[in-house]
mmCIF file of C-alpha atoms in Angstrom:
data_model
loop_
_atom_site.group_PDB
_atom_site.id
_atom_site.type_symbol
_atom_site.label_atom_id
_atom_site.label_comp_id
_atom_site.label_asym_id
_atom_site.label_seq_id
_atom_site.Cartn_x
_atom_site.Cartn_y
_atom_site.Cartn_z
ATOM 1 C CA MET A 209 88.016 83.158 79.592
ATOM 2 C CA GLY A 210 87.704 82.966 76.398
ATOM 3 C CA LYS A 211 89.955 84.851 73.773
ATOM 4 C CA VAL A 212 88.483 87.370 71.133
ATOM 5 C CA LYS A 213 90.809 88.751 68.268
ATOM 6 C CA THR A 214 90.338 92.286 67.134
ATOM 7 C CA SER A 215 92.258 95.160 65.460
ATOM 8 C CA VAL A 216 93.008 98.541 66.116
ATOM 9 C CA TYR A 217 94.803 101.550 65.028
ATOM 10 C CA ILE A 218 98.164 102.416 66.893
ATOM 11 C CA ASP A 219 100.332 104.800 67.097
ATOM 12 C CA GLU A 220 103.302 102.971 64.674
ATOM 13 C CA GLU A 221 106.223 104.334 67.143
ATOM 14 C CA LEU A 222 104.039 103.581 70.534
ATOM 15 C CA TRP A 223 103.279 99.760 68.915
ATOM 16 C CA ARG A 224 107.054 99.393 67.712
ATOM 17 C CA GLU A 225 107.668 100.007 71.430
ATOM 18 C CA PHE A 226 105.331 98.660 73.260
ATOM 19 C CA LYS A 227 106.263 95.248 71.064
ATOM 20 C CA GLU A 228 110.105 96.073 72.179
ATOM 21 C CA LEU A 229 108.973 95.651 76.354
ATOM 22 C CA ALA A 230 106.993 92.272 74.988
ATOM 23 C CA GLN A 231 109.961 90.968 73.906
ATOM 24 C CA ARG A 232 112.595 92.973 76.846
ATOM 25 C CA GLU A 233 110.446 90.928 79.414
ATOM 26 C CA ASN A 234 110.191 87.520 77.301
ATOM 27 C CA SER A 235 106.341 88.111 77.469
ATOM 28 C CA GLU A 236 103.622 87.681 74.172
ATOM 29 C CA VAL A 237 102.167 90.687 73.563
ATOM 30 C CA SER A 238 98.425 90.145 73.546
ATOM 31 C CA LYS A 239 99.490 89.048 77.205
ATOM 32 C CA LEU A 240 101.194 92.264 77.484
ATOM 33 C CA LEU A 241 98.737 94.232 76.620
ATOM 34 C CA GLU A 242 95.347 92.451 78.012
ATOM 35 C CA GLU A 243 97.550 93.217 81.084
ATOM 36 C CA ALA A 244 97.756 96.688 79.980
ATOM 37 C CA LEU A 245 94.294 96.785 79.787
ATOM 38 C CA MET A 246 93.190 94.995 82.700
ATOM 39 C CA ASN A 247 95.262 97.601 84.861
ATOM 40 C CA TYR A 248 93.980 100.916 83.272
ATOM 41 C CA LEU A 249 90.349 99.068 83.662
ATOM 42 C CA ILE A 250 90.649 98.528 87.493
ATOM 43 C CA ASN A 251 92.319 101.905 87.986
ATOM 44 C CA GLU A 252 89.006 103.626 86.228
ATOM 45 C CA VAL A 253 86.516 101.530 88.515
ATOM 46 C CA LEU A 254 89.183 102.853 91.767
ATOM 47 C CA LYS A 255 88.753 105.949 90.345
ATOM 48 C CA ASP A 256 85.088 105.650 91.010
ATOM 49 C CA ILE A 257 84.883 104.151 94.375
ATOM 50 C CA ASP A 258 83.950 107.331 96.665
ATOM 51 C CA ASP A 259 86.718 107.112 98.951
ATOM 52 C CA SER A 260 83.471 108.645 101.465
ATOM 53 C CA LYS A 261 82.496 105.026 101.783
ATOM 54 C CA ILE A 262 85.189 103.143 102.353
ATOM 55 C CA PRO A 263 86.055 102.568 106.255
ATOM 56 C CA CYS A 264 89.453 104.083 107.322
ATOM 57 C CA GLY A 265 91.866 102.054 110.239
ATOM 58 C CA SER A 266 89.842 104.429 113.359
ATOM 59 C CA ASN A 267 86.407 102.972 112.184
ATOM 60 C CA LEU A 268 87.504 99.648 112.520
#
């Protein structure tokens, strides 16, 4: 997967805390941000799935 450089405006305190988290986890800020965005998108997709279409254990 290719990478893209982008610019965003974000709350200073939030950004400072995020960078500190990346440092504590010995991770690059861009990698941690990419993971956070991916998790957010996955959660949004899962919310859109109609639970009634997912078979439960008793229907298998």
